[in-house]
Amino acid sequence: MTQKRVLITGAAGFLGSHLCDRFIKEGYHVIGMDNLITGDLHNIEHLFKLEHFEFYHHDVSKFVHVPGKLDYILHFASPASPIDYLKIPIQTLKVGSLGIHNLLGLAKQKSARLLIASTSEVYGDPQVHPQTEDYWGNVNPVGPRGVYDEAKRFQEAMTMAYHTYHGLETRIVRIFNTYGPRMRLNDGRVLPAFIGQALRGEDLTAFGDGSQTRSFCYVDDLVEGIYRLLLSDCADPVNIGNPDEITIKDFAEEIIKLTGTDQKIIFKPLPTDDPKQRQPDITKARAILGWEPKVSRAEGLKITYEYFKSLSKEKLYEDPLGREFTKK
Ligand code: UDP
């Protein structure tokens, strides 16, 4: 049997790099692609020595060429934190629109199956709880999150159009908050923010009154769900996430306990359009994929904290997008 070949965009990012690892482990030839704006080559450094891994430094919003056959394409290139897409809104829109168009064209030319990383952000600030796949969402197109939310909604529409019009094999995963090793420490997302603050000896900044909720999924669980979805025959969107919901204030308290920091929680203004609650309904993933998360938040947070602790001191104060922290 000839070896299957998969293209993973956003390969140097948090999720992309874990997907590269998984597909290598499954015996695939993996072609990683990333423009390295928010990705970090350290995440995939260990793969460069492998015969069945190659890397293209390329921006998928420009024409994408990959020689040879392709069986699968996974589109995971995109800024993915609210602070990132405030800083680079146009690139965020381009990778979700021009980028997906290029990749759909490539998938059609190669007769490859394409899976896109969509997001719980398509539900916006949801009025249905927990969120099921048939909920259409409550998104403000012109708010600060609009560039991400609408890019992802467009991406779903475009992918579905290629599926119905061209008969392309497509898959859509709606990813809820996910965490684990290789998250960027200073990208502004709540988990690295809290752990970074604890490691730097700063207070933990809860936004608003901290009563908004999120449901955090450990990265290995997410990757398993994505792998199963790719190999399934379901072209409709599927939620993948952990339904274990927690308020941001309680989450901050868990991080204080985990890290043993003697800092306290301080409250900062709630960002515009910050969703008040979020929890995936995973009935569909359970039924179609036989999937559900296995890693508890306690276990996952422990592994993630160990990872952040192992980073160099400089990393605690740096960010590729130029966010600098003042050393105490
Ligand atoms: N948040 C917070 N403190 C921070 C960073 C984020 O309280 O330092 C809150 C944020 O307002 C949101 C939640 O944590 O309600 C999750 O934020 P994140 O940026 O991780 O992802 P989101 O789910 O909003 O896309």
Coordinates of C-alpha atoms and ligand atoms in Angstrom, one line a residue:
M1 CA 0.0 0.0 0.0
T2 CA 1.4 3.4 -0.9
Q3 CA 2.0 5.8 2.0
K4 CA -0.8 8.4 2.5
R5 CA 0.2 12.1 2.2
V6 CA -1.3 14.9 4.3
L7 CA -0.8 18.6 4.0
I8 CA -1.2 20.5 7.4
T9 CA -1.4 24.3 7.3
G10 CA -0.5 26.1 10.4
A11 CA 1.9 23.3 11.1
A12 CA 4.2 25.3 13.4
G13 CA 1.2 26.4 15.6
F14 CA -0.2 24.9 18.7
L15 CA -2.8 22.6 17.1
G16 CA -1.0 22.1 13.8
S17 CA 2.2 20.8 15.5
H18 CA 0.2 18.3 17.5
L19 CA -1.6 17.1 14.3
C20 CA 1.8 16.7 12.6
D21 CA 2.9 14.5 15.4
R22 CA -0.2 12.4 15.3
F23 CA -0.1 11.9 11.5
I24 CA 3.6 11.0 11.6
K25 CA 2.7 8.4 14.3
E26 CA 0.0 7.0 12.1
G27 CA 2.6 6.4 9.3
Y28 CA 1.7 9.3 7.0
H29 CA 4.0 11.5 4.9
V30 CA 3.4 14.9 6.5
I31 CA 3.9 18.2 4.6
G32 CA 3.7 21.1 7.1
M33 CA 3.1 24.6 5.9
D34 CA 3.2 27.9 7.9
N35 CA 4.1 31.5 7.4
L36 CA 5.4 31.7 11.0
I37 CA 3.6 34.9 11.9
T38 CA 2.1 33.3 15.0
G39 CA 3.6 29.8 14.7
D40 CA 7.0 28.7 16.1
L41 CA 9.4 26.3 14.5
H42 CA 10.4 25.0 17.9
N43 CA 7.1 23.2 18.0
I44 CA 8.1 21.0 15.0
E45 CA 11.9 21.1 15.3
H46 CA 11.9 17.4 16.3
L47 CA 10.2 16.4 13.0
F48 CA 12.8 17.9 10.6
K49 CA 15.1 14.9 10.9
L50 CA 12.4 12.5 9.8
E51 CA 12.3 11.2 6.3
H52 CA 8.5 11.5 6.1
F53 CA 8.2 15.2 7.2
E54 CA 8.8 18.2 5.0
F55 CA 8.1 21.9 5.7
Y56 CA 7.1 24.8 3.4
H57 CA 7.5 28.3 4.8
H58 CA 4.5 29.8 2.9
D59 CA 1.5 32.0 3.4
V60 CA -1.6 30.1 2.3
S61 CA -3.4 33.3 1.3
K62 CA -1.1 33.2 -1.7
F63 CA -1.4 30.5 -4.4
V64 CA -0.5 27.2 -2.9
H65 CA 1.5 24.6 -4.8
V66 CA 2.5 21.2 -3.5
P67 CA 4.1 18.6 -5.8
G68 CA 2.9 15.0 -5.8
K69 CA -0.3 13.4 -4.7
L70 CA -2.2 14.5 -1.6
D71 CA -4.8 12.4 0.2
Y72 CA -5.7 14.9 2.9
I73 CA -5.5 18.6 3.6
L74 CA -6.0 20.0 7.1
H75 CA -6.4 23.8 7.2
F76 CA -5.2 25.0 10.6
A77 CA -3.5 28.2 9.7
S78 CA -5.0 31.2 11.4
P79 CA -4.3 33.5 14.3
A80 CA -6.5 32.1 17.1
S81 CA -6.5 34.4 20.1
P82 CA -8.6 37.6 20.5
I83 CA -5.5 39.7 21.0
D84 CA -3.8 38.3 17.9
Y85 CA -6.7 39.1 15.6
L86 CA -6.9 42.6 17.0
K87 CA -3.3 43.0 16.1
I88 CA -3.5 41.4 12.6
P89 CA -7.1 41.6 11.6
I90 CA -6.5 41.7 7.8
Q91 CA -4.3 38.6 7.8
T92 CA -6.9 36.9 10.0
L93 CA -9.6 37.6 7.3
K94 CA -7.3 36.6 4.5
V95 CA -6.2 33.3 5.8
G96 CA -9.9 32.3 6.4
S97 CA -11.1 33.5 3.0
L98 CA -8.3 33.7 0.3
G99 CA -6.5 30.9 2.2
I100 CA -9.4 28.4 2.2
H101 CA -10.1 29.2 -1.5
N102 CA -6.6 28.3 -2.5
L103 CA -6.7 25.1 -0.4
L104 CA -10.1 24.1 -1.8
G105 CA -8.6 24.6 -5.3
L106 CA -5.7 22.4 -4.4
A107 CA -7.9 19.7 -2.8
K108 CA -10.0 19.6 -6.0
Q109 CA -7.0 19.4 -8.2
K110 CA -5.5 16.6 -6.1
S111 CA -8.8 14.9 -5.3
A112 CA -7.9 15.2 -1.7
R113 CA -10.2 15.3 1.3
L114 CA -10.1 18.6 3.1
L115 CA -10.8 19.2 6.8
I116 CA -11.1 22.8 8.1
A117 CA -10.6 24.0 11.6
S118 CA -13.7 26.0 12.4
T119 CA -14.5 27.2 15.9
S120 CA -17.1 27.7 18.6
E121 CA -16.7 31.4 17.7
V122 CA -19.2 30.8 14.8
Y123 CA -21.8 30.7 17.6
G124 CA -20.7 34.2 18.8
D125 CA -22.1 35.2 22.2
P126 CA -24.5 32.2 22.1
Q127 CA -28.2 32.4 23.1
V128 CA -28.5 28.6 23.1
H129 CA -26.7 26.7 25.8
P130 CA -24.9 24.3 25.5
Q131 CA -24.2 24.9 21.8
T132 CA -25.5 22.3 19.3
E133 CA -24.3 22.2 15.7
D134 CA -27.7 23.3 14.4
Y135 CA -27.5 26.7 16.3
W136 CA -26.7 29.5 13.8
G137 CA -25.0 31.8 16.2
N138 CA -25.1 35.4 17.5
V139 CA -22.1 37.1 15.9
N140 CA -21.4 40.9 15.6
P141 CA -19.8 41.1 12.1
V142 CA -18.2 44.6 12.8
G143 CA -17.0 44.1 16.4
P144 CA -13.4 43.3 17.2
R145 CA -14.0 39.6 17.0
G146 CA -15.8 39.9 13.7
V147 CA -12.6 39.4 11.6
Y148 CA -12.1 36.0 13.1
D149 CA -15.7 34.9 13.5
E150 CA -16.8 35.9 10.0
A151 CA -13.7 34.5 8.4
K152 CA -14.5 31.2 10.0
R153 CA -18.1 31.4 9.0
F154 CA -17.2 32.2 5.5
Q155 CA -14.7 29.3 5.5
E156 CA -17.5 27.0 6.5
A157 CA -19.8 28.4 3.7
M158 CA -17.0 28.1 1.1
T159 CA -16.1 24.6 2.1
M160 CA -19.7 23.5 2.0
A161 CA -20.1 25.1 -1.5
Y162 CA -17.2 23.1 -2.8
H163 CA -18.7 20.0 -1.2
T164 CA -22.1 20.5 -2.8
Y165 CA -21.1 22.1 -6.1
H166 CA -17.9 20.2 -6.9
G167 CA -18.6 17.0 -4.9
L168 CA -15.3 17.6 -2.9
E169 CA -14.9 15.5 0.2
T170 CA -14.9 17.9 3.1
R171 CA -15.0 17.9 6.9
I172 CA -15.7 20.7 9.3
V173 CA -14.6 20.6 13.0
R174 CA -15.9 23.3 15.3
I175 CA -13.2 23.5 18.0
F176 CA -14.0 24.8 21.5
N177 CA -11.4 26.2 23.8
T178 CA -8.4 23.8 23.8
Y179 CA -5.2 23.9 25.8
G180 CA -1.9 22.0 26.3
P181 CA 1.8 22.2 25.7
R182 CA 3.0 24.4 22.8
M183 CA 0.3 27.1 23.4
R184 CA 2.0 30.4 22.9
L185 CA 2.7 31.8 26.3
N186 CA 1.9 35.4 25.6
D187 CA -0.9 35.3 23.0
G188 CA -3.4 36.7 25.5
R189 CA -5.6 33.5 25.8
V190 CA -6.7 32.9 29.3
L191 CA -4.8 29.8 30.2
P192 CA -1.3 30.9 29.1
A193 CA -2.1 34.4 30.5
F194 CA -2.8 33.0 33.9
I195 CA 0.1 30.6 34.0
G196 CA 2.4 33.2 32.6
Q197 CA 1.3 35.7 35.3
A198 CA 1.8 33.0 38.0
L199 CA 5.3 32.3 36.7
R200 CA 6.3 35.9 36.5
G201 CA 4.9 36.6 40.0
E202 CA 2.1 38.9 38.8
D203 CA -1.6 39.0 39.8
L204 CA -4.0 37.0 37.6
T205 CA -6.2 39.3 35.5
A206 CA -9.8 38.1 35.3
F207 CA -11.8 40.1 32.8
G208 CA -15.2 41.4 33.8
D209 CA -16.4 39.9 37.0
G210 CA -15.1 36.5 36.0
S211 CA -18.5 35.0 35.8
Q212 CA -18.3 34.2 32.1
T213 CA -17.7 30.5 31.4
R214 CA -15.6 28.4 29.1
S215 CA -15.1 24.6 28.7
F216 CA -11.5 23.5 28.2
C217 CA -10.4 20.5 26.2
Y218 CA -7.0 18.9 26.5
V219 CA -5.2 18.9 23.1
D220 CA -4.7 15.1 22.9
D221 CA -8.5 14.6 23.2
L222 CA -9.1 17.2 20.4
V223 CA -6.5 15.6 18.1
E224 CA -8.2 12.2 18.5
G225 CA -11.6 13.8 17.7
I226 CA -10.2 15.5 14.6
Y227 CA -8.5 12.3 13.4
R228 CA -11.8 10.3 13.8
L229 CA -13.7 13.1 12.0
L230 CA -11.3 13.1 9.1
L231 CA -11.7 9.4 8.5
S232 CA -15.5 9.5 9.0
D233 CA -18.0 10.2 6.3
C234 CA -19.6 13.2 7.9
A235 CA -19.5 16.4 5.9
D236 CA -21.6 18.5 8.3
P237 CA -20.0 20.4 11.1
V238 CA -19.1 18.5 14.3
N239 CA -18.4 20.1 17.7
I240 CA -15.2 18.8 19.4
G241 CA -14.6 20.1 22.9
N242 CA -14.9 19.2 26.6
P243 CA -18.3 20.0 28.1
D244 CA -16.8 20.4 31.6
E245 CA -17.7 24.1 32.0
I246 CA -16.1 26.5 34.5
T247 CA -16.3 30.2 35.3
I248 CA -13.1 32.2 34.6
K249 CA -12.9 33.2 38.2
D250 CA -13.0 29.6 39.4
F251 CA -10.5 28.8 36.7
A252 CA -8.1 31.5 38.0
E253 CA -8.5 29.9 41.5
E254 CA -7.5 26.5 40.0
I255 CA -4.4 28.0 38.4
I256 CA -3.5 29.7 41.7
K257 CA -3.7 26.3 43.5
L258 CA -1.9 24.5 40.7
T259 CA 1.1 26.9 40.6
G260 CA 1.2 27.6 44.3
T261 CA 1.6 31.4 43.5
D262 CA 0.8 33.8 46.3
Q263 CA -0.6 36.3 43.9
K264 CA -4.3 37.3 43.8
I265 CA -7.0 37.7 41.2
I266 CA -7.5 41.2 40.0
F267 CA -10.4 42.3 37.7
K268 CA -10.0 44.1 34.4
P269 CA -12.6 45.4 32.0
L270 CA -14.4 42.7 29.9
P271 CA -13.4 42.9 26.2
T272 CA -16.0 43.9 23.7
D273 CA -18.4 41.0 22.6
D274 CA -16.7 38.5 25.0
P275 CA -19.1 35.5 25.0
K276 CA -20.8 35.1 28.4
Q277 CA -21.0 31.3 28.3
R278 CA -19.7 28.5 26.2
Q279 CA -20.1 24.7 26.4
P280 CA -20.1 22.3 23.5
D281 CA -23.0 19.9 23.1
I282 CA -21.0 16.8 21.9
T283 CA -24.0 14.4 21.4
K284 CA -23.1 14.3 17.6
A285 CA -19.4 13.5 18.1
R286 CA -20.4 10.8 20.6
A287 CA -22.9 9.3 18.1
I288 CA -21.0 9.6 14.8
L289 CA -17.4 9.3 16.0
G290 CA -17.7 7.3 19.2
W291 CA -15.6 10.1 20.7
E292 CA -15.6 11.9 24.0
P293 CA -12.8 13.6 26.0
K294 CA -10.8 11.4 28.3
V295 CA -8.4 13.8 30.0
S296 CA -9.7 15.7 33.1
R297 CA -8.9 19.4 33.6
A298 CA -6.8 18.5 36.6
E299 CA -4.6 16.1 34.6
G300 CA -4.3 18.3 31.5
L301 CA -3.5 21.4 33.5
K302 CA -0.7 19.6 35.3
I303 CA 1.0 18.5 32.1
T304 CA 0.5 22.0 30.6
Y305 CA 2.0 23.7 33.6
E306 CA 5.1 21.4 33.5
Y307 CA 5.5 22.4 29.9
F308 CA 5.4 26.2 30.6
K309 CA 7.7 25.7 33.6
S310 CA 10.3 24.1 31.3
L311 CA 10.5 27.1 28.9
S312 CA 13.4 29.5 29.2
K313 CA 13.1 32.6 31.3
E314 CA 13.2 34.8 28.1
K315 CA 10.1 33.1 26.8
L316 CA 8.2 34.4 29.8
Y317 CA 8.7 37.9 28.6
E318 CA 8.5 37.7 24.8
D319 CA 6.0 37.2 22.1
P320 CA 6.6 37.0 18.3
L321 CA 3.9 39.6 17.8
G322 CA 5.8 42.0 19.8
R323 CA 4.1 42.0 23.1
E324 CA 6.8 42.8 25.7
F325 CA 6.6 42.4 29.4
T326 CA 8.7 44.4 31.8
K327 CA 10.9 42.3 34.0
K328 CA 10.5 43.0 37.6
Ligands
UDP1 N1 -9.7 36.2 30.1 C1 -9.4 36.7 31.3 N2 -8.2 37.1 31.6 C2 -7.2 37.1 30.7 C3 -7.4 36.6 29.4 C4 -8.7 36.1 29.1 O1 -10.3 36.8 32.2 O2 -6.0 37.5 31.0 C5 -11.1 35.8 29.8 C6 -11.7 36.3 28.5 O3 -12.3 37.6 28.7 C7 -12.7 35.2 28.1 C8 -12.1 34.0 28.6 O4 -11.1 34.4 29.6 O5 -13.9 35.5 28.8 C9 -11.4 33.1 27.6 O6 -10.6 34.0 26.8 P1 -9.6 33.5 25.6 O7 -9.0 34.7 25.1 O8 -8.8 32.4 26.2 O9 -10.6 32.8 24.6 P2 -12.1 33.0 24.0 O10 -12.8 31.8 24.5 O11 -12.6 34.3 24.6 O12 -11.9 33.1 22.5

